[in-house]
Amino acid sequence: MTSGASTDTTAASAAAPTPQRIGVPREIFPGEKRVATVPDVVSKLVKLGFAVVVETGAGNLADLSDDAYREAGASIAGSTAELWNSSDIVFKVRPPTPEEVALMHEGQTLIGFIWPAQNPELMQQLAAKKVTALSIDALPRTLSRAQKMDALTSMAGVSGYRAVVEAANAFGRFFNGQITAAGKVPPAKVFIAGAGVAGLAAIGAAASLGAIVRANDTRAEVADQVVSLGGEFVKVDYEEEGSGGGGYAKVMSEGFQAAQREMYAQQAREVDIIITTALIPGKPAPKLITAEMVKSMKPGSVIVDMAAEQGGNCELTVPGEAVVRHGVTIVGYTDLASRMARQSSTLYGTNLFRLTEELCKTKDGVINVNMSDDAIRGLTVVKDGEITWPAPPLPVAAKPPAKPAGPVVEKKGGHGHGSTGPLPAKNLAVIFGLGALAFWFIGAYAPAAFLGHFTVFVLACFIGYMVVWNVTPALHTPLMSVTNAISSIIAIGALVQIAPPDPSAGGRPAELIHWLAFVGITLTAINMFGGFSVTRRMLAMFRK
């Protein structure tokens, strides 16, 4: 029996896959402070079955020590070569340098920002090494389930916030308006060109500081988002749709660009701070702010060019530097996300962890690059030495076939199928006539006390009917939740009737009324709680 059990254990061990090692090297790009994962994420990767190794000092610039990684379950590699040679999967932030590619080996998987359109030589080098490369910037952002892996959005949000911080640092006044004993300080006026993820983050940050915020974007659908964050949407006086594929903007026509330049020139003369975020995938950053516009700005104004790494949206931007031109400070830093290294690393590490979950659904520490998965296929730019970028376009859902036109059926009022509103006047007159006749009959034979209560009941039904039918159907749920709660005034009547039975009443009828009142109180309590609960939840949907 011992021998048989040993054989079974050996067979099970042979069948179980060997967990893969995830390596996290130190970023060597000049000025890069981020790291591809953080200790909190390391512990989650270990639970997925992976072994994690981090190069010594990889997190120092993000205030993450080697000891913190060890406590989370990672091992520390003493050198760059050791890490690359011992890792099956490598998490990176920046694209690998030629020196780092030389350290890679066949069968290895690289995950990080690669920018395949801008780095064709790097793509050839990775293919020559027969590795698999997943470019996080190539994620199909239109897939709803891909949002948890969208590192571009995460980094853009950090950069947008940091852009406002840099603008405030270079600006010589408060953002918010103040009235003090020393005088009145007007609020700063901020214009944000481009209301994508970075632009919206900048709008929220600037508005929270008390500035007057204006924004523009070629995509008209973002206007409501700008307003919801406390900004004012400035529209270009030219009708053209600006939405491109994958949630990005597209290149606009010359007519639109001329109208846009005119609007930017006006804003430049009026505002104190301009933050530009306009980028188009695979193309140089469009020039939105000309030298003449910079000259027209007030002395001491600030421009933060978030597109500096791709050439800049301002003609006078110097990538990587903050310069002063015509009395205006132009900030062209290309490492805005890296300037908040710990926050950026945490978000980026979480994005890569969510991607790893998709790659390792079996939770056995082994990834599976499934090319039939739309999200994974879009990310994969090199597969086992073969360049697979660009991915084929995602299939567009076919529109349902149009239903054949049928005979026109006259819609009738009421709550039934096809109802659109109150009953026709003729039908309503007949109903009220019959009701009046019934009311007369009851009044002729009923006691006077009953007649008074019945009158109130009929009027309440009439008013309720007219109120409900004159309210938009979309508001019926909150309306009924409130009216149900208000109608729970019957609880008062039930409380009166639940008094001890009257012995003179014979006992049994009074006892029946007693129990009916108890049931009425119970149901009314449920009605009251449910009505106000539903109303509160619906109102919460409209709050920020």
Coordinates of C-alpha atoms in Angstrom, one line a residue:
M1 CA 0.0 0.0 0.0
T2 CA 2.9 2.4 0.8
S3 CA 4.4 1.7 -2.6
G4 CA 1.1 2.4 -4.4
A5 CA 0.5 5.6 -2.6
S6 CA 4.0 6.8 -3.4
T7 CA 3.4 6.0 -7.1
D8 CA 0.2 8.0 -7.1
T9 CA 1.9 11.0 -5.5
T10 CA 4.7 10.8 -8.0
A11 CA 2.3 10.7 -10.9
A12 CA 0.3 13.7 -9.5
S13 CA 3.5 15.7 -9.1
A14 CA 4.5 14.9 -12.7
A15 CA 1.1 16.0 -14.0
A16 CA 1.1 19.3 -12.1
P17 CA 2.6 22.2 -14.0
T18 CA 5.6 24.0 -12.7
P19 CA 4.7 27.5 -11.5
Q20 CA 6.3 30.3 -13.5
R21 CA 8.5 33.0 -12.2
I22 CA 7.5 36.7 -12.7
G23 CA 10.5 39.0 -12.8
V24 CA 10.3 42.7 -12.0
P25 CA 13.5 44.6 -13.1
R26 CA 14.6 48.0 -12.1
E27 CA 13.6 50.6 -14.7
I28 CA 16.7 52.1 -16.4
F29 CA 15.1 54.8 -18.5
P30 CA 16.5 58.2 -17.4
G31 CA 14.2 59.8 -14.8
E32 CA 11.8 56.8 -14.6
K33 CA 10.8 56.2 -10.9
R34 CA 7.9 53.8 -11.4
V35 CA 8.2 50.0 -10.8
A36 CA 6.0 47.4 -12.5
T37 CA 4.5 46.0 -9.3
V38 CA 4.2 46.8 -5.6
P39 CA 4.3 44.6 -2.4
D40 CA 0.5 44.6 -2.1
V41 CA 0.2 43.1 -5.6
V42 CA 3.0 40.7 -5.1
S43 CA 1.0 38.9 -2.4
K44 CA -1.9 38.5 -4.8
L45 CA 0.4 37.1 -7.6
V46 CA 1.7 34.6 -5.1
K47 CA -1.9 33.5 -4.3
L48 CA -2.3 32.9 -8.1
G49 CA 0.5 30.4 -7.8
F50 CA 3.4 32.4 -9.3
A51 CA 6.8 32.9 -7.8
V52 CA 7.9 36.6 -7.9
V53 CA 11.4 37.9 -8.1
V54 CA 12.3 41.6 -7.9
E55 CA 15.6 43.2 -8.8
T56 CA 17.2 44.8 -5.8
G57 CA 16.5 48.5 -5.6
A58 CA 13.7 48.2 -8.2
G59 CA 11.2 50.1 -5.9
N60 CA 13.6 52.5 -4.2
L61 CA 12.5 55.6 -6.2
A62 CA 8.9 54.8 -5.5
D63 CA 9.6 54.5 -1.7
L64 CA 9.2 50.7 -1.8
S65 CA 12.0 48.8 -0.1
D66 CA 13.4 45.3 -0.8
D67 CA 12.3 44.3 2.7
A68 CA 8.7 45.2 1.8
Y69 CA 8.8 43.0 -1.2
R70 CA 10.3 40.1 0.8
E71 CA 7.5 40.4 3.4
A72 CA 5.0 40.1 0.6
G73 CA 6.5 36.9 -0.6
A74 CA 8.9 37.9 -3.3
S75 CA 12.6 37.0 -3.6
I76 CA 15.3 39.6 -4.4
A77 CA 17.6 39.2 -7.4
G78 CA 21.0 40.7 -6.8
S79 CA 21.6 41.8 -10.5
T80 CA 19.8 42.6 -13.7
A81 CA 21.2 39.6 -15.5
E82 CA 20.2 37.3 -12.8
L83 CA 16.6 38.6 -12.9
W84 CA 16.2 38.3 -16.6
N85 CA 17.8 34.9 -16.9
S86 CA 15.7 33.4 -14.1
S87 CA 12.3 34.8 -15.1
D88 CA 9.7 33.2 -17.3
I89 CA 7.5 36.4 -17.3
V90 CA 8.9 39.9 -17.1
F91 CA 6.8 42.9 -15.9
K92 CA 8.1 46.2 -17.1
V93 CA 6.9 49.8 -17.4
R94 CA 9.0 51.3 -20.2
P95 CA 9.8 49.4 -23.4
P96 CA 13.0 47.3 -23.1
T97 CA 16.3 48.8 -24.3
P98 CA 18.5 46.8 -26.7
E99 CA 20.6 45.8 -23.7
E100 CA 17.6 44.4 -21.9
V101 CA 16.4 42.6 -25.1
A102 CA 19.9 40.9 -25.3
L103 CA 19.2 39.4 -21.8
M104 CA 16.0 37.8 -22.9
H105 CA 15.7 34.1 -23.8
E106 CA 13.5 32.0 -26.0
G107 CA 10.0 31.3 -24.6
Q108 CA 10.1 34.2 -22.2
T109 CA 7.0 36.5 -22.0
L110 CA 7.3 40.3 -21.7
I111 CA 4.4 42.4 -20.4
G112 CA 4.5 46.2 -20.4
F113 CA 4.4 49.3 -22.5
I114 CA 5.9 48.6 -25.9
W115 CA 4.3 51.0 -28.3
P116 CA 4.6 48.8 -31.4
A117 CA 3.7 51.6 -33.9
Q118 CA 6.5 53.8 -32.6
N119 CA 9.1 51.0 -32.1
P120 CA 9.3 48.8 -35.2
E121 CA 13.0 48.0 -34.6
L122 CA 12.1 46.8 -31.1
M123 CA 9.4 44.6 -32.5
Q124 CA 12.0 42.9 -34.8
Q125 CA 14.4 42.4 -32.0
L126 CA 11.8 40.7 -29.8
A127 CA 10.7 38.5 -32.7
A128 CA 14.3 37.5 -33.3
K129 CA 14.5 36.4 -29.6
K130 CA 11.5 34.1 -30.2
V131 CA 9.7 35.6 -27.2
T132 CA 6.0 36.5 -26.6
A133 CA 5.3 40.2 -25.9
L134 CA 2.1 41.7 -24.6
S135 CA 1.9 45.5 -25.1
I136 CA -0.4 46.9 -22.4
D137 CA -0.9 50.0 -24.6
A138 CA -2.5 47.9 -27.4
L139 CA -5.4 46.8 -25.2
P140 CA -8.8 47.1 -27.0
R141 CA -10.3 49.8 -24.8
T142 CA -13.8 49.4 -26.2
L143 CA -14.2 46.1 -24.4
S144 CA -16.0 46.7 -21.2
R145 CA -14.1 43.9 -19.3
A146 CA -10.8 45.4 -20.4
Q147 CA -11.3 48.4 -18.2
K148 CA -9.7 46.7 -15.2
M149 CA -6.5 46.2 -17.3
D150 CA -6.4 49.6 -18.9
A151 CA -3.1 51.0 -17.8
L152 CA -3.3 53.9 -20.3
T153 CA -6.3 55.2 -18.4
S154 CA -4.7 54.7 -15.0
M155 CA -1.5 56.6 -16.0
A156 CA -3.5 59.3 -17.8
G157 CA -5.5 60.0 -14.7
V158 CA -2.4 60.4 -12.6
S159 CA -0.8 62.6 -15.2
G160 CA -3.9 64.8 -15.5
Y161 CA -3.9 65.4 -11.7
R162 CA -0.1 66.0 -11.6
A163 CA -0.4 68.5 -14.5
V164 CA -2.6 70.7 -12.3
V165 CA -0.1 70.4 -9.4
E166 CA 2.7 71.5 -11.7
A167 CA 0.6 74.4 -13.0
A168 CA -0.2 75.5 -9.5
N169 CA 3.5 75.3 -8.6
A170 CA 4.5 77.6 -11.6
F171 CA 1.5 79.9 -11.2
G172 CA 2.0 83.0 -9.0
R173 CA -1.5 83.2 -7.5
F174 CA -4.2 81.3 -5.7
F175 CA -6.4 79.1 -7.8
N176 CA -9.5 80.0 -5.8
G177 CA -10.8 83.6 -5.4
Q178 CA -10.4 85.2 -2.0
I179 CA -11.5 88.4 -0.3
T180 CA -9.1 89.5 2.4
A181 CA -8.3 92.6 4.4
A182 CA -5.4 93.1 2.1
G183 CA -7.6 93.1 -1.0
K184 CA -9.5 90.9 -3.4
V185 CA -7.9 88.0 -5.3
P186 CA -9.8 86.8 -8.4
P187 CA -10.0 83.1 -9.1
A188 CA -7.6 81.6 -11.7
K189 CA -9.0 80.8 -15.1
V190 CA -7.9 77.4 -16.5
F191 CA -8.5 76.2 -20.0
I192 CA -8.0 72.5 -20.7
A193 CA -7.6 71.4 -24.3
G194 CA -8.8 67.8 -24.6
A195 CA -11.3 66.1 -22.3
G196 CA -10.1 62.6 -22.4
V197 CA -9.1 60.7 -19.2
A198 CA -6.2 63.0 -18.5
G199 CA -8.2 66.1 -19.3
L200 CA -11.1 65.1 -17.1
A201 CA -8.7 64.4 -14.2
A202 CA -7.2 67.8 -14.7
I203 CA -10.7 69.4 -14.7
G204 CA -11.7 67.7 -11.5
A205 CA -8.4 68.7 -9.8
A206 CA -8.5 72.3 -10.9
A207 CA -12.2 72.8 -10.1
S208 CA -11.6 71.3 -6.6
L209 CA -8.9 74.0 -6.0
G210 CA -11.5 76.7 -6.8
A211 CA -10.4 77.7 -10.3
I212 CA -12.8 78.7 -13.1
V213 CA -12.4 75.8 -15.5
R214 CA -13.1 75.7 -19.2
A215 CA -12.5 72.7 -21.5
N216 CA -12.9 71.7 -25.1
D217 CA -12.8 68.4 -27.0
T218 CA -13.5 67.4 -30.5
R219 CA -15.9 64.7 -29.2
A220 CA -19.2 66.4 -28.4
E221 CA -20.3 63.5 -26.1
V222 CA -17.8 64.5 -23.4
A223 CA -19.5 67.9 -22.8
D224 CA -21.8 66.4 -20.0
Q225 CA -18.7 64.9 -18.3
V226 CA -17.0 68.3 -18.3
V227 CA -20.0 70.0 -16.7
S228 CA -20.4 67.2 -14.1
L229 CA -16.9 67.8 -12.9
G230 CA -17.5 71.5 -12.4
G231 CA -16.1 72.8 -15.8
E232 CA -17.6 74.7 -18.7
F233 CA -17.5 73.1 -22.1
V234 CA -16.4 75.6 -24.8
K235 CA -17.8 74.6 -28.1
V236 CA -16.1 75.2 -31.5
D237 CA -18.3 77.1 -33.9
Y238 CA -18.1 74.3 -36.5
E239 CA -20.2 71.1 -36.8
E240 CA -18.1 68.0 -37.2
E241 CA -18.0 64.7 -35.3
G242 CA -14.6 64.1 -33.7
S243 CA -14.9 60.6 -32.3
G244 CA -12.3 58.1 -33.7
G245 CA -11.9 54.4 -33.2
G246 CA -11.3 52.9 -29.7
G247 CA -12.5 55.9 -27.8
Y248 CA -9.8 58.2 -29.2
A249 CA -10.2 61.4 -31.1
K250 CA -9.6 61.6 -34.9
V251 CA -7.9 64.1 -37.2
M252 CA -10.3 66.8 -37.9
S253 CA -10.9 68.7 -41.2
E254 CA -9.1 71.9 -42.1
G255 CA -12.3 73.9 -41.6
F256 CA -12.8 72.6 -38.1
Q257 CA -9.1 73.2 -37.2
A258 CA -9.3 76.8 -38.4
A259 CA -12.4 77.4 -36.2
Q260 CA -10.6 75.6 -33.3
R261 CA -7.5 77.8 -33.6
E262 CA -9.7 80.9 -33.5
M263 CA -11.4 79.6 -30.3
Y264 CA -8.0 78.7 -28.7
A265 CA -6.6 82.2 -29.6
Q266 CA -9.6 83.8 -27.7
Q267 CA -9.1 81.5 -24.7
A268 CA -5.3 82.3 -24.6
R269 CA -6.1 86.0 -24.2
E270 CA -8.5 85.4 -21.4
V271 CA -7.2 82.6 -19.2
D272 CA -4.3 82.3 -16.8
I273 CA -3.4 78.6 -17.3
I274 CA -3.7 76.3 -20.3
I275 CA -3.3 72.5 -20.0
T276 CA -3.1 70.6 -23.3
T277 CA -3.7 66.8 -23.5
A278 CA -4.5 66.3 -27.2
L279 CA -3.0 63.1 -28.7
I280 CA -3.9 61.0 -31.7
P281 CA -2.7 57.3 -31.7
G282 CA 0.3 56.7 -34.0
K283 CA 0.6 60.4 -35.0
P284 CA 2.6 63.4 -33.7
A285 CA 0.8 65.6 -31.2
P286 CA -1.3 68.3 -33.0
K287 CA -0.1 71.9 -32.7
L288 CA -2.9 73.7 -30.9
I289 CA -1.1 76.6 -29.2
T290 CA 0.9 78.8 -31.6
A291 CA 3.7 81.2 -30.7
E292 CA 1.3 84.1 -31.4
M293 CA -1.1 82.7 -28.9
V294 CA 1.6 82.5 -26.3
K295 CA 2.5 86.1 -26.9
S296 CA -1.1 87.2 -26.3
M297 CA -1.2 85.5 -22.9
K298 CA -0.9 87.6 -19.7
P299 CA 2.6 87.8 -18.1
G300 CA 2.9 85.1 -15.5
S301 CA 0.5 82.7 -17.2
V302 CA 1.3 79.0 -17.4
I303 CA 1.0 76.3 -20.1
V304 CA 1.4 72.6 -19.1
D305 CA 1.9 70.5 -22.3
M306 CA 1.0 66.9 -21.5
A307 CA 1.7 65.9 -25.1
A308 CA 5.3 67.0 -24.9
E309 CA 6.7 63.4 -25.3
Q310 CA 5.0 63.2 -28.7
G311 CA 6.2 66.6 -29.8
G312 CA 3.9 68.8 -27.8
N313 CA 0.7 70.7 -28.5
C314 CA 2.4 74.1 -28.1
E315 CA 4.9 75.3 -30.7
L316 CA 7.3 76.5 -28.0
T317 CA 7.3 73.4 -25.8
V318 CA 10.7 71.9 -25.0
P319 CA 10.2 68.2 -24.1
G320 CA 11.4 67.4 -20.6
E321 CA 11.9 71.0 -19.5
A322 CA 10.0 74.0 -18.1
V323 CA 10.9 77.2 -20.1
V324 CA 9.8 80.8 -20.1
R325 CA 8.8 82.3 -23.4
H326 CA 7.3 85.8 -23.7
G327 CA 6.7 85.9 -19.9
V328 CA 4.7 82.6 -20.0
T329 CA 6.0 79.4 -18.3
I330 CA 5.7 76.4 -20.6
V331 CA 6.0 73.1 -18.7
G332 CA 6.9 70.2 -21.0
Y333 CA 7.7 67.5 -18.5
T334 CA 7.4 64.0 -20.0
D335 CA 7.4 62.1 -16.7
L336 CA 4.2 63.4 -15.0
A337 CA 3.0 60.0 -13.9
S338 CA 6.5 59.1 -12.7
R339 CA 6.5 62.2 -10.5
M340 CA 3.8 60.4 -8.4
A341 CA 5.8 57.1 -8.6
R342 CA 4.2 55.2 -5.7
Q343 CA 0.6 56.0 -6.7
S344 CA 1.4 55.3 -10.4
S345 CA 3.2 52.0 -9.5
T346 CA 0.2 50.8 -7.4
L347 CA -2.3 51.5 -10.2
Y348 CA -0.1 50.0 -12.9
G349 CA 0.7 46.9 -10.8
T350 CA -3.0 46.4 -10.2
N351 CA -3.6 46.6 -14.0
L352 CA -1.0 44.0 -14.6
F353 CA -2.4 41.8 -11.9
R354 CA -5.9 41.9 -13.5
L355 CA -4.3 41.0 -16.8
T356 CA -2.5 38.1 -15.1
E357 CA -5.8 36.9 -13.8
E358 CA -7.1 36.7 -17.4
L359 CA -4.0 34.9 -18.5
C360 CA -4.1 32.4 -15.6
K361 CA -7.7 31.5 -15.0
T362 CA -6.7 28.1 -13.6
K363 CA -4.8 29.8 -10.8
D364 CA -1.9 27.3 -11.1
G365 CA 0.9 29.8 -11.7
V366 CA 1.1 29.2 -15.5
I367 CA -0.2 31.7 -18.0
N368 CA -2.0 30.9 -21.2
V369 CA -1.9 33.4 -24.0
N370 CA -5.2 32.6 -25.6
M371 CA -5.3 34.2 -29.0
S372 CA -9.1 33.5 -29.3
D373 CA -9.7 35.9 -26.5
D374 CA -10.3 39.4 -28.0
A375 CA -8.6 41.3 -25.2
I376 CA -5.5 39.0 -25.1
R377 CA -5.3 38.9 -28.9
G378 CA -5.3 42.7 -29.0
L379 CA -2.5 42.9 -26.4
T380 CA -0.3 40.3 -28.0
V381 CA 2.1 42.0 -30.5
V382 CA 4.6 39.1 -30.7
K383 CA 3.7 35.4 -30.2
D384 CA 6.6 32.9 -29.9
G385 CA 8.8 35.0 -32.2
E386 CA 6.0 35.9 -34.7
I387 CA 4.9 39.5 -35.0
T388 CA 1.1 39.5 -34.6
W389 CA 0.5 43.2 -34.5
P390 CA -1.7 44.9 -35.5
A391 CA -4.6 42.7 -34.3
P392 CA -7.6 42.2 -36.6
P393 CA -10.4 44.6 -35.9
L394 CA -13.0 43.5 -33.4
P395 CA -16.2 42.2 -34.9
V396 CA -19.0 44.7 -35.0
A397 CA -22.3 43.3 -33.6
A398 CA -24.8 43.0 -36.4
K399 CA -27.9 45.2 -36.2
P400 CA -31.1 43.2 -35.7
P401 CA -33.2 43.0 -38.8
A402 CA -35.9 45.6 -39.1
K403 CA -39.4 44.2 -38.3
P404 CA -41.9 44.3 -41.2
A405 CA -44.4 47.1 -41.0
G406 CA -47.7 45.8 -39.7
P407 CA -51.1 47.4 -39.7
V408 CA -51.5 50.5 -37.6
V409 CA -53.4 49.8 -34.5
E410 CA -55.0 52.6 -32.7
K411 CA -53.5 53.0 -29.2
K412 CA -55.9 53.2 -26.3
G413 CA -55.4 54.7 -22.9
G414 CA -55.2 53.0 -19.6
H415 CA -52.6 50.7 -18.0
G416 CA -53.0 48.0 -20.5
H417 CA -50.6 47.0 -23.4
G418 CA -50.0 49.9 -25.8
S419 CA -51.4 52.5 -23.4
T420 CA -49.9 56.0 -23.9
G421 CA -51.9 58.3 -21.6
P422 CA -55.2 59.1 -20.0
L423 CA -58.5 57.7 -21.2
P424 CA -60.3 59.5 -24.0
A425 CA -62.7 62.2 -22.9
K426 CA -65.8 60.3 -24.0
N427 CA -64.9 57.1 -22.1
L428 CA -63.9 59.2 -19.1
A429 CA -67.3 61.0 -19.1
V430 CA -69.1 57.6 -19.2
I431 CA -67.1 56.3 -16.3
F432 CA -67.6 59.4 -14.2
G433 CA -71.4 59.3 -15.0
L434 CA -71.6 55.7 -13.7
G435 CA -69.6 56.6 -10.7
A436 CA -71.8 59.6 -9.9
L437 CA -74.9 57.3 -10.2
A438 CA -73.3 54.7 -7.8
F439 CA -72.4 57.5 -5.4
W440 CA -76.0 58.8 -5.4
F441 CA -77.3 55.3 -4.7
I442 CA -74.9 54.7 -1.8
G443 CA -75.7 58.2 -0.4
A444 CA -79.4 57.5 -0.5
Y445 CA -79.2 54.4 1.7
A446 CA -75.9 54.6 3.6
P447 CA -75.5 56.1 7.1
A448 CA -74.3 59.7 7.2
A449 CA -71.0 58.8 8.9
F450 CA -70.1 56.3 6.2
L451 CA -71.0 58.8 3.5
G452 CA -68.4 61.3 4.7
H453 CA -65.6 58.8 4.7
F454 CA -66.7 57.4 1.3
T455 CA -66.6 61.0 -0.1
V456 CA -63.0 61.4 1.0
F457 CA -62.1 58.0 -0.5
V458 CA -63.6 58.8 -3.9
L459 CA -61.8 62.2 -4.1
A460 CA -58.5 60.5 -3.1
C461 CA -58.9 58.0 -5.9
F462 CA -59.7 60.7 -8.4
I463 CA -56.8 62.9 -7.4
G464 CA -54.4 59.9 -7.4
Y465 CA -55.5 58.8 -10.8
M466 CA -55.0 62.3 -12.3
V467 CA -51.6 62.7 -10.7
V468 CA -50.2 59.4 -11.8
W469 CA -51.4 59.8 -15.4
N470 CA -49.9 63.2 -15.8
V471 CA -46.4 62.2 -14.7
T472 CA -43.8 61.0 -17.2
P473 CA -43.7 57.1 -17.1
A474 CA -40.0 57.2 -16.3
L475 CA -40.8 58.8 -13.0
H476 CA -43.5 56.4 -11.9
T477 CA -41.2 54.3 -9.7
P478 CA -40.0 57.2 -7.5
L479 CA -43.5 58.7 -7.6
M480 CA -45.2 55.5 -6.4
S481 CA -42.5 54.9 -3.7
V482 CA -43.3 58.3 -2.2
T483 CA -47.1 58.1 -2.5
N484 CA -47.0 54.6 -1.0
A485 CA -45.1 55.9 1.9
I486 CA -47.5 58.8 2.3
S487 CA -50.5 56.6 2.0
S488 CA -49.2 54.7 5.0
I489 CA -51.3 57.1 7.1
I490 CA -53.6 54.2 7.5
A491 CA -51.2 53.0 10.1
I492 CA -52.8 55.6 12.4
G493 CA -56.2 54.1 11.9
A494 CA -54.8 50.6 12.5
L495 CA -53.3 51.8 15.8
V496 CA -56.6 53.1 16.9
Q497 CA -58.4 49.9 16.0
I498 CA -55.8 47.7 17.8
A499 CA -57.0 48.9 21.1
P500 CA -58.4 46.2 23.5
P501 CA -61.7 44.7 22.4
D502 CA -64.9 46.3 23.6
P503 CA -66.7 43.8 25.8
S504 CA -70.1 45.3 24.8
A505 CA -69.3 44.4 21.2
G506 CA -69.7 40.7 21.9
G507 CA -66.0 39.8 21.9
R508 CA -65.6 38.0 18.6
P509 CA -66.1 40.9 16.1
A510 CA -63.9 43.1 18.2
E511 CA -61.2 40.4 18.3
L512 CA -61.3 40.1 14.5
I513 CA -60.9 43.8 14.1
H514 CA -58.0 43.6 16.6
W515 CA -56.1 41.1 14.4
L516 CA -56.9 42.8 11.2
A517 CA -55.5 46.0 12.6
F518 CA -52.3 44.2 13.6
V519 CA -51.9 42.8 10.0
G520 CA -52.6 46.3 8.7
I521 CA -49.8 47.8 10.9
T522 CA -47.3 45.1 9.8
L523 CA -48.0 45.6 6.1
T524 CA -48.0 49.4 6.4
A525 CA -44.6 49.4 8.1
I526 CA -43.2 47.3 5.2
N527 CA -44.8 49.8 2.8
M528 CA -43.4 52.8 4.6
F529 CA -39.9 51.4 4.8
G530 CA -39.9 50.2 1.3
G531 CA -41.2 53.4 -0.2
F532 CA -38.7 55.7 1.5
S533 CA -35.8 53.2 0.9
V534 CA -36.5 53.0 -2.9
T535 CA -36.8 56.8 -3.1
R536 CA -33.5 57.3 -1.2
R537 CA -31.7 54.8 -3.5
M538 CA -33.0 56.5 -6.7
L539 CA -32.1 59.9 -5.5
A540 CA -28.6 58.7 -4.7
M541 CA -28.1 57.8 -8.3
F542 CA -28.2 61.5 -9.2
R543 CA -25.8 62.6 -6.6
K544 CA -22.0 63.1 -7.4

